[in-house]
Tab-separated table of C-alpha atoms and ligand atoms in Angstrom:
chain	number	residue	atom	x	y	z
Z	1	MET	CA	-38.124	1.038	-4.584
Z	2	LYS	CA	-36.926	2.486	-1.255
Z	3	THR	CA	-33.339	1.598	-0.418
Z	4	LEU	CA	-31.178	1.794	2.705
Z	5	VAL	CA	-27.367	1.648	2.601
Z	6	ILE	CA	-25.588	0.629	5.825
Z	7	GLY	CA	-22.084	2.024	6.442
Z	8	THR	CA	-20.003	5.210	6.425
Z	9	GLY	CA	-17.222	4.877	3.867
Z	10	GLY	CA	-16.292	5.510	0.263
Z	11	ARG	CA	-17.807	2.207	-0.842
Z	12	GLU	CA	-21.132	3.230	0.696
Z	13	HIS	CA	-20.934	6.650	-0.994
Z	14	ALA	CA	-20.344	4.962	-4.360
Z	15	LEU	CA	-23.285	2.600	-3.729
Z	16	ALA	CA	-25.620	5.432	-2.681
Z	17	LEU	CA	-24.583	7.510	-5.691
Z	18	ALA	CA	-25.292	4.643	-8.093
Z	19	LEU	CA	-28.663	3.970	-6.435
Z	20	SER	CA	-29.577	7.657	-6.727
Z	21	LEU	CA	-29.058	7.370	-10.502
Z	22	ASP	CA	-31.311	4.293	-10.817
Z	23	PRO	CA	-34.735	5.404	-12.145
Z	24	GLY	CA	-36.349	2.468	-10.322
Z	25	VAL	CA	-35.133	3.763	-6.950
Z	26	SER	CA	-37.482	6.330	-5.393
Z	27	GLU	CA	-35.618	6.908	-2.124
Z	28	VAL	CA	-32.056	6.387	-0.916
Z	29	HIS	CA	-31.471	6.315	2.843
Z	30	ALA	CA	-28.187	5.682	4.643
Z	31	ALA	CA	-27.208	4.807	8.205
Z	32	PRO	CA	-25.136	6.466	9.422
Z	33	GLY	CA	-23.654	7.704	6.112
Z	34	ASN	CA	-21.279	10.656	5.747
Z	35	PRO	CA	-21.423	14.256	4.410
Z	36	GLY	CA	-20.863	13.109	0.818
Z	37	ILE	CA	-23.652	10.544	1.041
Z	38	ALA	CA	-25.911	13.291	2.465
Z	39	ALA	CA	-25.984	14.883	-0.999
Z	40	VAL	CA	-27.714	11.828	-2.493
Z	41	ALA	CA	-29.458	10.178	0.477
Z	42	THR	CA	-31.311	10.873	3.719
Z	43	LEU	CA	-29.044	10.075	6.667
Z	44	HIS	CA	-30.124	8.320	9.874
Z	45	ASP	CA	-27.989	8.185	12.988
Z	46	VAL	CA	-28.229	4.456	13.613
Z	47	ASP	CA	-25.350	2.132	14.581
Z	48	PRO	CA	-24.683	-0.419	11.788
Z	49	MET	CA	-23.734	-3.031	14.408
Z	50	ASP	CA	-27.124	-2.806	16.119
Z	51	GLY	CA	-29.314	-5.256	14.208
Z	52	ALA	CA	-32.481	-4.420	16.149
Z	53	ALA	CA	-32.042	-0.674	15.565
Z	54	VAL	CA	-31.264	-1.131	11.849
Z	55	THR	CA	-34.336	-3.358	11.490
Z	56	ALA	CA	-36.563	-0.853	13.297
Z	57	LEU	CA	-35.277	1.897	10.999
Z	58	ALA	CA	-35.899	-0.164	7.852
Z	59	VAL	CA	-39.391	-1.200	8.977
Z	60	GLY	CA	-40.247	2.370	9.988
Z	61	LEU	CA	-39.161	3.773	6.618
Z	62	GLY	CA	-40.876	1.004	4.628
Z	63	ILE	CA	-37.564	0.026	3.014
Z	64	ASP	CA	-37.711	-2.485	0.136
Z	65	LEU	CA	-33.974	-3.227	-0.096
Z	66	VAL	CA	-31.177	-2.926	2.477
Z	67	ILE	CA	-27.578	-3.030	1.222
Z	68	VAL	CA	-24.998	-3.677	3.920
Z	69	GLY	CA	-21.592	-2.239	2.954
Z	70	PRO	CA	-18.951	-3.309	5.501
Z	71	GLU	CA	-17.977	-6.756	6.789
Z	72	ALA	CA	-18.203	-6.080	10.539
Z	73	PRO	CA	-22.017	-5.736	10.699
Z	74	LEU	CA	-22.421	-8.673	8.309
Z	75	VAL	CA	-20.208	-10.945	10.393
Z	76	ALA	CA	-22.073	-9.706	13.488
Z	77	GLY	CA	-25.320	-10.818	11.801
Z	78	VAL	CA	-27.116	-7.559	10.989
Z	79	ALA	CA	-28.751	-9.158	7.929
Z	80	ASP	CA	-30.518	-11.823	9.998
Z	81	PRO	CA	-33.113	-9.727	11.891
Z	82	LEU	CA	-33.782	-7.736	8.709
Z	83	ARG	CA	-34.593	-10.932	6.795
Z	84	ALA	CA	-36.638	-12.219	9.713
Z	85	ALA	CA	-38.695	-9.007	9.421
Z	86	GLY	CA	-39.363	-9.813	5.760
Z	87	ILE	CA	-37.069	-7.158	4.269
Z	88	ALA	CA	-34.921	-7.972	1.234
Z	89	VAL	CA	-31.225	-7.674	2.158
Z	90	TYR	CA	-28.230	-7.558	-0.134
Z	91	GLY	CA	-25.578	-9.059	2.154
Z	92	PRO	CA	-25.014	-12.503	3.686
Z	93	SER	CA	-26.381	-13.954	6.917
Z	94	ALA	CA	-24.017	-14.289	9.883
Z	95	ALA	CA	-23.515	-17.941	8.945
Z	96	ALA	CA	-22.622	-17.171	5.313
Z	97	ALA	CA	-20.466	-14.149	6.274
Z	98	GLN	CA	-18.104	-16.642	7.929
Z	99	LEU	CA	-16.521	-16.874	4.475
Z	100	GLU	CA	-14.802	-13.627	5.496
Z	101	GLY	CA	-15.189	-13.841	9.283
Z	102	SER	CA	-13.064	-16.977	9.651
Z	103	LYS	CA	-10.072	-17.801	7.462
Z	104	ALA	CA	-10.227	-21.438	8.610
Z	105	PHE	CA	-13.911	-21.671	7.632
Z	106	SER	CA	-13.263	-20.187	4.201
Z	107	LYS	CA	-10.313	-22.542	3.606
Z	108	ASP	CA	-12.476	-25.479	4.633
Z	109	VAL	CA	-15.218	-24.424	2.200
Z	110	MET	CA	-12.662	-23.940	-0.587
Z	111	ALA	CA	-11.199	-27.392	0.034
Z	112	ALA	CA	-14.640	-29.042	0.038
Z	113	ALA	CA	-15.622	-27.143	-3.116
Z	114	GLY	CA	-12.375	-27.874	-4.967
Z	115	VAL	CA	-11.574	-24.169	-5.374
Z	116	PRO	CA	-7.982	-23.387	-6.489
Z	117	THR	CA	-6.225	-21.641	-3.597
Z	118	ALA	CA	-2.985	-21.733	-1.621
Z	119	GLY	CA	-2.272	-24.953	0.218
Z	120	SER	CA	-2.749	-24.304	3.942
Z	121	ARG	CA	-2.712	-25.677	7.471
Z	122	VAL	CA	-4.815	-24.529	10.411
Z	123	CYS	CA	-2.564	-24.362	13.480
Z	124	ALA	CA	-3.495	-23.926	17.137
Z	125	THR	CA	-0.082	-24.524	18.786
Z	126	PRO	CA	3.485	-23.217	18.211
Z	127	ALA	CA	4.657	-26.740	17.329
Z	128	GLU	CA	1.960	-27.083	14.667
Z	129	ALA	CA	2.858	-23.641	13.312
Z	130	ALA	CA	6.583	-24.464	13.121
Z	131	ALA	CA	5.864	-27.697	11.255
Z	132	ALA	CA	3.529	-25.924	8.801
Z	133	LEU	CA	6.074	-23.143	8.127
Z	134	ASP	CA	8.745	-25.699	7.282
Z	135	GLU	CA	6.394	-27.724	5.140
Z	136	LEU	CA	5.045	-24.786	3.111
Z	137	GLY	CA	8.295	-22.789	2.979
Z	138	SER	CA	9.336	-19.152	2.582
Z	139	PRO	CA	7.999	-16.518	1.977
Z	140	TYR	CA	5.819	-17.407	4.941
Z	141	VAL	CA	2.149	-16.390	5.007
Z	142	VAL	CA	0.552	-16.433	8.469
Z	143	LYS	CA	-3.076	-15.341	8.889
Z	144	ASP	CA	-4.988	-14.763	12.075
Z	145	ASP	CA	-8.103	-16.926	11.811
Z	146	ALA	CA	-10.322	-14.162	13.194
Z	147	LEU	CA	-11.642	-11.083	11.404
Z	148	ALA	CA	-8.730	-8.555	11.255
Z	149	ALA	CA	-8.884	-8.024	15.036
Z	150	GLY	CA	-5.735	-5.916	14.875
Z	151	LYS	CA	-3.372	-8.742	13.897
Z	152	GLY	CA	-4.269	-10.024	10.468
Z	153	VAL	CA	-1.853	-11.292	7.898
Z	154	VAL	CA	1.941	-11.357	7.958
Z	155	VAL	CA	3.930	-12.190	4.846
Z	156	THR	CA	7.634	-12.483	5.601
Z	157	THR	CA	10.845	-14.311	4.799
Z	158	ASP	CA	11.765	-14.219	8.507
Z	159	ARG	CA	10.786	-17.530	10.144
Z	160	ASP	CA	11.027	-16.078	13.662
Z	161	GLU	CA	8.661	-13.272	12.770
Z	162	ALA	CA	6.233	-15.747	11.244
Z	163	LEU	CA	6.403	-17.876	14.405
Z	164	ALA	CA	5.923	-14.832	16.634
Z	165	HIS	CA	2.823	-13.797	14.729
Z	166	ALA	CA	1.437	-17.325	14.992
Z	167	ALA	CA	2.112	-17.339	18.736
Z	168	SER	CA	0.249	-14.035	19.155
Z	169	CYS	CA	-2.979	-15.474	17.690
Z	170	GLU	CA	-5.274	-18.099	19.138
Z	171	ARG	CA	-5.505	-19.928	15.842
Z	172	VAL	CA	-3.766	-19.204	12.543
Z	173	VAL	CA	-3.940	-20.354	8.966
Z	174	ILE	CA	-0.456	-20.831	7.482
Z	175	GLU	CA	-0.381	-21.010	3.737
Z	176	GLU	CA	1.718	-21.309	0.660
Z	177	PHE	CA	2.850	-17.978	-0.869
Z	178	LEU	CA	0.999	-17.141	-4.091
Z	179	ASP	CA	3.122	-15.285	-6.610
Z	180	GLY	CA	1.317	-13.101	-9.149
Z	181	PRO	CA	-0.588	-9.836	-9.573
Z	182	GLU	CA	-3.695	-9.452	-7.418
Z	183	VAL	CA	-7.129	-8.839	-8.881
Z	184	SER	CA	-10.445	-8.123	-7.151
Z	185	LEU	CA	-13.450	-9.822	-8.681
Z	186	PHE	CA	-16.949	-9.104	-7.413
Z	187	ALA	CA	-19.571	-11.799	-7.869
Z	188	VAL	CA	-23.151	-10.669	-7.264
Z	189	CYS	CA	-24.759	-13.749	-5.677
Z	190	ASP	CA	-28.413	-14.643	-5.120
Z	191	GLY	CA	-27.796	-17.717	-2.987
Z	192	ARG	CA	-27.764	-20.177	-5.900
Z	193	THR	CA	-26.221	-18.398	-8.870
Z	194	ALA	CA	-23.948	-15.422	-9.549
Z	195	ILE	CA	-22.890	-12.919	-12.137
Z	196	ALA	CA	-19.419	-11.354	-12.197
Z	197	LEU	CA	-18.689	-7.637	-12.517
Z	198	PRO	CA	-15.565	-6.548	-14.436
Z	199	PRO	CA	-12.385	-6.986	-12.375
Z	200	ALA	CA	-10.601	-4.131	-10.609
Z	201	GLN	CA	-7.182	-3.695	-9.055
Z	202	ASP	CA	-6.523	-2.096	-5.694
Z	203	PHE	CA	-3.265	-0.399	-4.605
Z	204	LYS	CA	-2.858	-1.542	-1.016
Z	205	ARG	CA	0.422	-0.009	0.121
Z	206	ILE	CA	0.721	3.531	1.426
Z	207	PHE	CA	3.678	4.614	-0.754
Z	208	ASP	CA	4.363	4.797	-4.482
Z	209	GLY	CA	5.881	1.704	-6.027
Z	210	GLY	CA	3.949	-0.598	-3.676
Z	211	LEU	CA	6.141	0.280	-0.699
Z	212	GLY	CA	5.320	0.888	2.943
Z	213	ALA	CA	2.551	-0.335	5.206
Z	214	ASN	CA	-0.582	-2.024	4.002
Z	215	THR	CA	-3.691	0.155	4.021
Z	216	GLY	CA	-7.372	-0.311	3.327
Z	217	GLY	CA	-6.544	0.696	-0.275
Z	218	MET	CA	-5.072	3.914	-1.697
Z	219	GLY	CA	-6.573	3.758	-5.158
Z	220	SER	CA	-8.042	1.498	-7.781
Z	221	TYR	CA	-8.952	1.182	-11.428
Z	222	SER	CA	-11.082	-0.892	-13.748
Z	223	PRO	CA	-11.116	-2.600	-16.196
Z	224	LEU	CA	-7.711	-4.329	-16.362
Z	225	PRO	CA	-6.343	-4.134	-19.896
Z	226	TRP	CA	-3.446	-6.446	-19.048
Z	227	ALA	CA	-5.483	-9.257	-17.508
Z	228	PRO	CA	-6.005	-12.397	-19.546
Z	229	PRO	CA	-9.367	-12.364	-21.347
Z	230	GLY	CA	-12.263	-14.177	-19.757
Z	231	PRO	CA	-10.967	-14.499	-16.189
Z	232	ALA	CA	-14.382	-13.485	-14.864
Z	233	ASP	CA	-16.252	-16.361	-16.518
Z	234	ASP	CA	-13.467	-18.731	-15.643
Z	235	VAL	CA	-13.573	-17.680	-11.994
Z	236	LEU	CA	-17.373	-17.928	-11.893
Z	237	ALA	CA	-17.115	-21.538	-13.024
Z	238	THR	CA	-14.101	-22.656	-10.992
Z	239	VAL	CA	-14.502	-20.579	-7.825
Z	240	VAL	CA	-17.853	-18.880	-7.312
Z	241	GLN	CA	-20.359	-21.542	-8.379
Z	242	PRO	CA	-18.655	-24.377	-6.454
Z	243	THR	CA	-18.512	-22.105	-3.388
Z	244	LEU	CA	-22.223	-21.234	-3.638
Z	245	ASP	CA	-23.053	-24.929	-4.035
Z	246	GLU	CA	-20.957	-25.849	-0.996
Z	247	MET	CA	-22.562	-23.084	1.107
Z	248	ASN	CA	-25.989	-24.457	0.161
Z	249	ARG	CA	-24.911	-27.940	1.183
Z	250	ARG	CA	-24.011	-26.430	4.555
Z	251	GLY	CA	-27.408	-24.769	4.857
Z	252	ALA	CA	-25.939	-21.263	4.641
Z	253	PRO	CA	-26.808	-19.857	1.194
Z	254	PHE	CA	-24.664	-16.855	0.283
Z	255	VAL	CA	-26.558	-13.737	-0.830
Z	256	GLY	CA	-24.503	-10.612	-1.496
Z	257	THR	CA	-21.103	-9.845	-2.980
Z	258	LEU	CA	-18.591	-12.656	-2.902
Z	259	TYR	CA	-15.380	-10.649	-3.260
Z	260	VAL	CA	-12.797	-12.995	-4.706
Z	261	GLY	CA	-9.248	-11.777	-4.096
Z	262	LEU	CA	-7.236	-13.586	-6.749
Z	263	ALA	CA	-3.570	-14.034	-7.475
Z	264	LEU	CA	-2.984	-14.591	-11.191
Z	265	THR	CA	-0.199	-17.139	-10.817
Z	266	ALA	CA	1.805	-18.934	-13.483
Z	267	THR	CA	-0.505	-21.914	-12.985
Z	268	GLY	CA	-3.743	-19.915	-13.269
Z	269	PRO	CA	-5.928	-17.798	-10.963
Z	270	ARG	CA	-5.917	-18.887	-7.318
Z	271	VAL	CA	-7.935	-17.479	-4.444
Z	272	ILE	CA	-6.023	-15.402	-1.880
Z	273	GLU	CA	-9.075	-14.535	0.137
Z	274	PHE	CA	-12.841	-14.303	0.175
Z	275	ASN	CA	-14.609	-11.226	1.453
Z	276	CYS	CA	-18.350	-11.123	1.965
Z	277	ARG	CA	-18.972	-7.586	0.628
Z	278	PHE	CA	-17.877	-5.104	-2.018
Z	279	GLY	CA	-14.241	-3.906	-1.810
Z	280	ASP	CA	-13.278	-0.383	-0.871
Z	281	PRO	CA	-11.999	1.413	-2.960
Z	282	ASP	CA	-12.013	-1.322	-5.646
Z	283	THR	CA	-15.796	-1.031	-6.062
Z	284	GLN	CA	-15.697	2.670	-6.899
Z	285	PRO	CA	-14.341	2.416	-10.475
Z	286	VAL	CA	-16.498	-0.636	-11.235
Z	287	LEU	CA	-19.714	1.180	-10.286
Z	288	ALA	CA	-18.614	4.329	-12.148
Z	289	LEU	CA	-18.712	2.378	-15.404
Z	290	MET	CA	-21.971	0.541	-14.745
Z	291	THR	CA	-24.738	2.058	-16.858
Z	292	SER	CA	-27.517	-0.409	-16.005
Z	293	PRO	CA	-29.549	0.081	-12.786
Z	294	LEU	CA	-27.737	-1.040	-9.616
Z	295	GLY	CA	-30.860	-1.198	-7.429
Z	296	GLU	CA	-32.630	-3.561	-9.800
Z	297	LEU	CA	-29.607	-5.892	-9.902
Z	298	LEU	CA	-29.029	-6.018	-6.142
Z	299	ALA	CA	-32.773	-6.354	-5.412
Z	300	ALA	CA	-32.962	-9.359	-7.754
Z	301	ALA	CA	-29.996	-10.939	-5.965
Z	302	ALA	CA	-31.571	-10.231	-2.567
Z	303	ARG	CA	-34.820	-11.885	-3.747
Z	304	GLY	CA	-32.883	-14.972	-4.871
Z	305	ASP	CA	-33.821	-14.338	-8.464
Z	306	LEU	CA	-30.861	-12.995	-10.477
Z	307	SER	CA	-32.157	-14.648	-13.639
Z	308	SER	CA	-35.101	-12.205	-13.649
Z	309	VAL	CA	-32.887	-9.254	-14.613
Z	310	PRO	CA	-30.710	-8.621	-17.659
Z	311	ALA	CA	-26.931	-8.821	-17.280
Z	312	PRO	CA	-25.419	-5.522	-16.087
Z	313	ILE	CA	-24.025	-3.169	-18.718
Z	314	PHE	CA	-20.733	-1.279	-18.499
Z	315	ALA	CA	-19.544	1.752	-20.424
Z	316	GLU	CA	-16.535	1.549	-22.700
Z	317	GLY	CA	-13.492	3.304	-21.335
Z	318	ALA	CA	-11.995	3.158	-17.864
Z	319	SER	CA	-12.306	4.547	-14.368
Z	320	VAL	CA	-9.609	5.485	-11.858
Z	321	THR	CA	-10.034	6.294	-8.145
Z	322	VAL	CA	-7.295	8.057	-6.141
Z	323	VAL	CA	-7.609	8.181	-2.345
Z	324	MET	CA	-6.491	11.161	-0.214
Z	325	ALA	CA	-5.595	10.046	3.309
Z	326	SER	CA	-4.979	12.091	6.431
Z	327	ALA	CA	-1.611	12.659	8.109
Z	328	GLY	CA	-0.325	9.594	9.940
Z	329	TYR	CA	-2.377	7.039	8.008
Z	330	PRO	CA	-2.292	4.046	8.257
Z	331	GLU	CA	-0.666	3.977	11.694
Z	332	SER	CA	-2.971	6.714	12.948
Z	333	SER	CA	-5.182	9.392	11.494
Z	334	SER	CA	-5.689	13.097	11.911
Z	335	LYS	CA	-9.132	14.556	12.494
Z	336	GLY	CA	-10.619	18.031	12.068
Z	337	ASP	CA	-8.405	19.267	9.210
Z	338	VAL	CA	-10.417	21.643	7.024
Z	339	ILE	CA	-10.860	20.355	3.454
Z	340	VAL	CA	-11.101	22.903	0.653
Z	341	GLY	CA	-11.755	22.561	-3.058
Z	342	THR	CA	-14.323	19.756	-3.272
Z	343	GLU	CA	-17.104	22.126	-4.371
Z	344	THR	CA	-15.165	23.151	-7.495
Z	345	LEU	CA	-15.487	19.574	-8.768
Z	346	ALA	CA	-19.259	19.386	-8.298
Z	347	GLU	CA	-19.922	20.605	-11.847
Z	348	GLU	CA	-17.617	18.049	-13.504
Z	349	THR	CA	-19.585	15.266	-15.175
Z	350	ASP	CA	-16.741	12.751	-15.405
Z	351	VAL	CA	-15.426	13.305	-11.884
Z	352	ASP	CA	-16.906	12.486	-8.456
Z	353	VAL	CA	-15.566	13.307	-5.032
Z	354	ILE	CA	-16.210	10.177	-2.993
Z	355	HIS	CA	-16.298	10.838	0.743
Z	356	ALA	CA	-14.922	8.289	3.208
Z	357	GLY	CA	-13.707	9.849	6.478
Z	358	THR	CA	-15.235	13.332	6.381
Z	359	ALA	CA	-17.460	15.301	8.764
Z	360	ARG	CA	-19.111	18.715	8.996
Z	361	SER	CA	-17.875	21.001	11.732
Z	362	ASP	CA	-18.782	24.694	12.160
Z	363	GLY	CA	-19.889	24.881	8.547
Z	364	HIS	CA	-16.620	23.371	7.262
Z	365	LEU	CA	-15.969	20.013	5.670
Z	366	VAL	CA	-13.243	18.393	7.813
Z	367	SER	CA	-11.286	15.148	7.919
Z	368	ALA	CA	-12.619	12.479	10.265
Z	369	GLY	CA	-10.638	9.334	9.500
Z	370	GLY	CA	-7.638	7.750	7.803
Z	371	ARG	CA	-8.915	7.547	4.284
Z	372	VAL	CA	-10.616	10.920	3.958
Z	373	LEU	CA	-11.937	11.056	0.413
Z	374	ALA	CA	-11.203	9.952	-3.108
Z	375	VAL	CA	-11.454	11.481	-6.528
Z	376	ARG	CA	-12.986	9.101	-9.023
Z	377	ALA	CA	-12.975	9.800	-12.756
Z	378	ILE	CA	-14.108	8.095	-15.911
Z	379	GLY	CA	-12.336	8.527	-19.245
Z	380	SER	CA	-11.879	7.049	-22.681
Z	381	ASP	CA	-9.030	4.911	-21.392
Z	382	ILE	CA	-6.988	4.505	-18.219
Z	383	ALA	CA	-4.600	7.348	-19.095
Z	384	ASP	CA	-7.520	9.737	-19.674
Z	385	ALA	CA	-9.364	8.711	-16.491
Z	386	ARG	CA	-6.133	8.919	-14.529
Z	387	ALA	CA	-5.352	12.426	-15.785
Z	388	LYS	CA	-8.826	13.626	-14.755
Z	389	ALA	CA	-8.589	11.994	-11.333
Z	390	TYR	CA	-5.228	13.625	-10.612
Z	391	GLU	CA	-6.493	16.993	-11.873
Z	392	GLY	CA	-9.276	16.659	-9.326
Z	393	ILE	CA	-6.814	15.735	-6.574
Z	394	ALA	CA	-4.781	18.848	-7.395
Z	395	SER	CA	-7.786	21.072	-6.745
Z	396	ILE	CA	-8.499	19.636	-3.253
Z	397	SER	CA	-6.374	20.288	-0.207
Z	398	PHE	CA	-6.239	19.800	3.537
Z	399	PRO	CA	-3.316	19.910	5.982
Z	400	GLY	CA	-1.221	16.731	5.940
Z	401	ALA	CA	-3.042	15.197	2.966
Z	402	GLN	CA	-1.214	12.230	1.446
Z	403	TRP	CA	-1.925	10.326	-1.732
Z	404	ARG	CA	-0.083	8.057	-4.117
Z	405	ARG	CA	1.141	9.519	-7.400
Z	406	ASP	CA	1.254	6.202	-9.219
Z	407	ILE	CA	-2.318	4.882	-9.073
Z	408	ALA	CA	-2.975	3.134	-12.399
Z	409	ALA	CA	0.264	4.586	-13.778
Z	410	GLU	CA	1.582	1.184	-14.685
Z	411	PRO	CA	-1.463	-1.010	-14.970
Z	412	LEU	CA	0.644	-4.028	-15.734
Z	413	GLY	CA	-0.192	-6.269	-12.877
Z	414	VAL	CA	2.551	-5.215	-10.493
Z	415	VAL	CA	2.728	-7.237	-7.303
Z	416	GLU	CA	2.442	-4.703	-4.504
Z	417	GLY	CA	5.163	-5.228	-1.913
Z	418	ALA	CA	7.014	-7.773	-4.033
Z	419	ALA	CA	10.170	-5.651	-4.014
Z	420	LEU	CA	10.279	-6.007	-0.254
Z	421	LEU	CA	10.222	-9.767	-0.340
Z	422	GLU	CA	12.785	-9.930	-3.099
Z	423	SER	CA	15.339	-8.036	-1.045
Z	424	SER	CA	18.015	-9.987	0.790
Z	425	ASP	CA	17.016	-11.966	3.841
Z	426	GLU	CA	18.918	-9.593	6.095
Z	427	VAL	CA	17.017	-6.611	4.800
Z	428	ALA	CA	13.829	-8.623	4.882
Z	429	ALA	CA	14.359	-9.485	8.515
Z	430	SER	CA	14.590	-5.866	9.537
Z	431	THR	CA	12.334	-4.224	6.992
Z	432	VAL	CA	9.626	-6.659	6.110
Z	433	GLY	CA	8.870	-7.144	9.768
Z	434	ASP	CA	7.745	-3.562	10.023
Z	435	ILE	CA	5.940	-3.189	6.800
Z	436	THR	CA	4.144	-6.390	6.035
Z	437	ARG	CA	1.717	-6.343	8.889
Z	438	LEU	CA	-1.020	-6.476	6.398
Z	439	ASP	CA	-4.197	-5.715	8.177
Z	440	ARG	CA	-3.677	-2.178	9.353
Z	441	GLU	CA	-6.860	-1.191	7.657
Z	442	ILE	CA	-7.650	1.899	9.628
Z	443	SER	CA	-10.327	3.519	7.535
Y	501	AMP	P1	-6.001	-11.281	3.278
Y	501	AMP	O1	-6.293	-10.721	4.628
Y	501	AMP	O2	-6.161	-12.755	3.176
Y	501	AMP	O3	-6.709	-10.506	2.253
Y	501	AMP	O4	-4.478	-10.937	2.954
Y	501	AMP	C1	-4.052	-9.623	2.879
Y	501	AMP	C2	-2.987	-9.523	1.827
Y	501	AMP	O5	-1.910	-10.396	2.146
Y	501	AMP	C3	-3.419	-9.918	0.440
Y	501	AMP	O6	-4.043	-8.887	-0.254
Y	501	AMP	C4	-2.087	-10.308	-0.193
Y	501	AMP	O7	-1.387	-9.149	-0.637
Y	501	AMP	C5	-1.331	-10.907	0.960
Y	501	AMP	N1	-1.491	-12.354	0.961
Y	501	AMP	C6	-2.429	-13.056	1.630
Y	501	AMP	N2	-2.319	-14.375	1.386
Y	501	AMP	C7	-1.286	-14.526	0.549
Y	501	AMP	C8	-0.663	-15.658	-0.078
Y	501	AMP	N3	-1.070	-16.902	0.156
Y	501	AMP	N4	0.365	-15.418	-0.904
Y	501	AMP	C9	0.802	-14.168	-1.120
Y	501	AMP	N5	0.289	-13.060	-0.568
Y	501	AMP	C10	-0.753	-13.217	0.260
Y	502	LIG	N1	-9.677	-2.857	-0.781
Y	502	LIG	C1	-9.651	-4.126	-0.174
Y	502	LIG	C2	-10.858	-4.510	0.543
Y	502	LIG	O1	-11.898	-3.892	0.429
Y	502	LIG	O2	-10.824	-5.486	1.267
């Protein structure tokens, strides 16, 4: 099977690496990829947002399976011309990608499907927003309806800030605050049915202790020893299957990863958000532990025939991923800093350097984005995997590198950023306003 991975980040590197280890996969291609992916795939300089160009590439290479990594090309509809050309695609159509592309759409689907989530109101005017804030109460959660688009989600105890955010967006979803640790669950969907991969947890804030600005994700680990047993099956039954059924009723079957962002609240798991693709970096530890072939699984989903393959198998033990970001991240990023030390880890069997924002320049590996790379390790348990990941981090350096020291240190379901909201209202008014602008996902 010839495969093509679309995207440039750490998630795409992890996908390409797993495909390269699948004996059923004869070729791995990537567009545009990155220098880490180049070690396991053939790179092609094609814009992921250009559906016609991606389709021409896939047809020209005789690709059997295209896997689209990021949400932007999916929401823009890159899967549609590929499918029209008869190529199997792991990733939803433009219509089905609206589950991530529009918060109002996803809330509407959840309501119709009876999926447990935060109560919410869609508001198009300041008066509607004010009424919804008072009805649903503090802490206030205000989400731009559109895909990130530089505004995103604000969680705050400051009503004026919540109102200001609402006023700055054309349409917002205002919702009830969900209190509980967050878990990422990936459901591999074939349009009608789904299987769940083991859950992971992502550390979203830039600083240790869950403080500072929100990022694309500074580290992750899987599995979650503290999570209640069986949440995956439970969530398949109460969230994923009803959502797939509802999408079929709407004539937009969902094929690809339904990423269920869950809050484990006192009253059970509730959906914080849907994404229409694998998480980054939450996918990295999950794939590190998967010992069954990834290509076979995703190809079966893309064909609409998940029941034709055995359930995926995962190694015992744990995996931890620690991200190294460039100076200034997440507000900005530094480019061109020379990275040293990655080659010393190439011989390690339990450790991978996962590239995200890297480039080659004058024979050097250099930084080229906010999240530059990650060290991913597997071990007998979280402590073992964590020790190996941090050993790897210690052997890599570049000017201005920043990373969290507490990834998977306390895998107890901490609520990232909770300390900020628990502070007094006065502090919240001045501090939370700066640091809870939650979509600064500059990757
Ligand atoms: P989203 O863009 O929907 O993924 O939201 C980004 C982040 O905002 C989530 O990962 C949560 O940390 C936080 N968040 C979103 N919605 C809620 C909610 N209803 N209650 C509490 N936190 C939320
Ligand atoms: N790490 C969070 C995401 O991929 O959306």
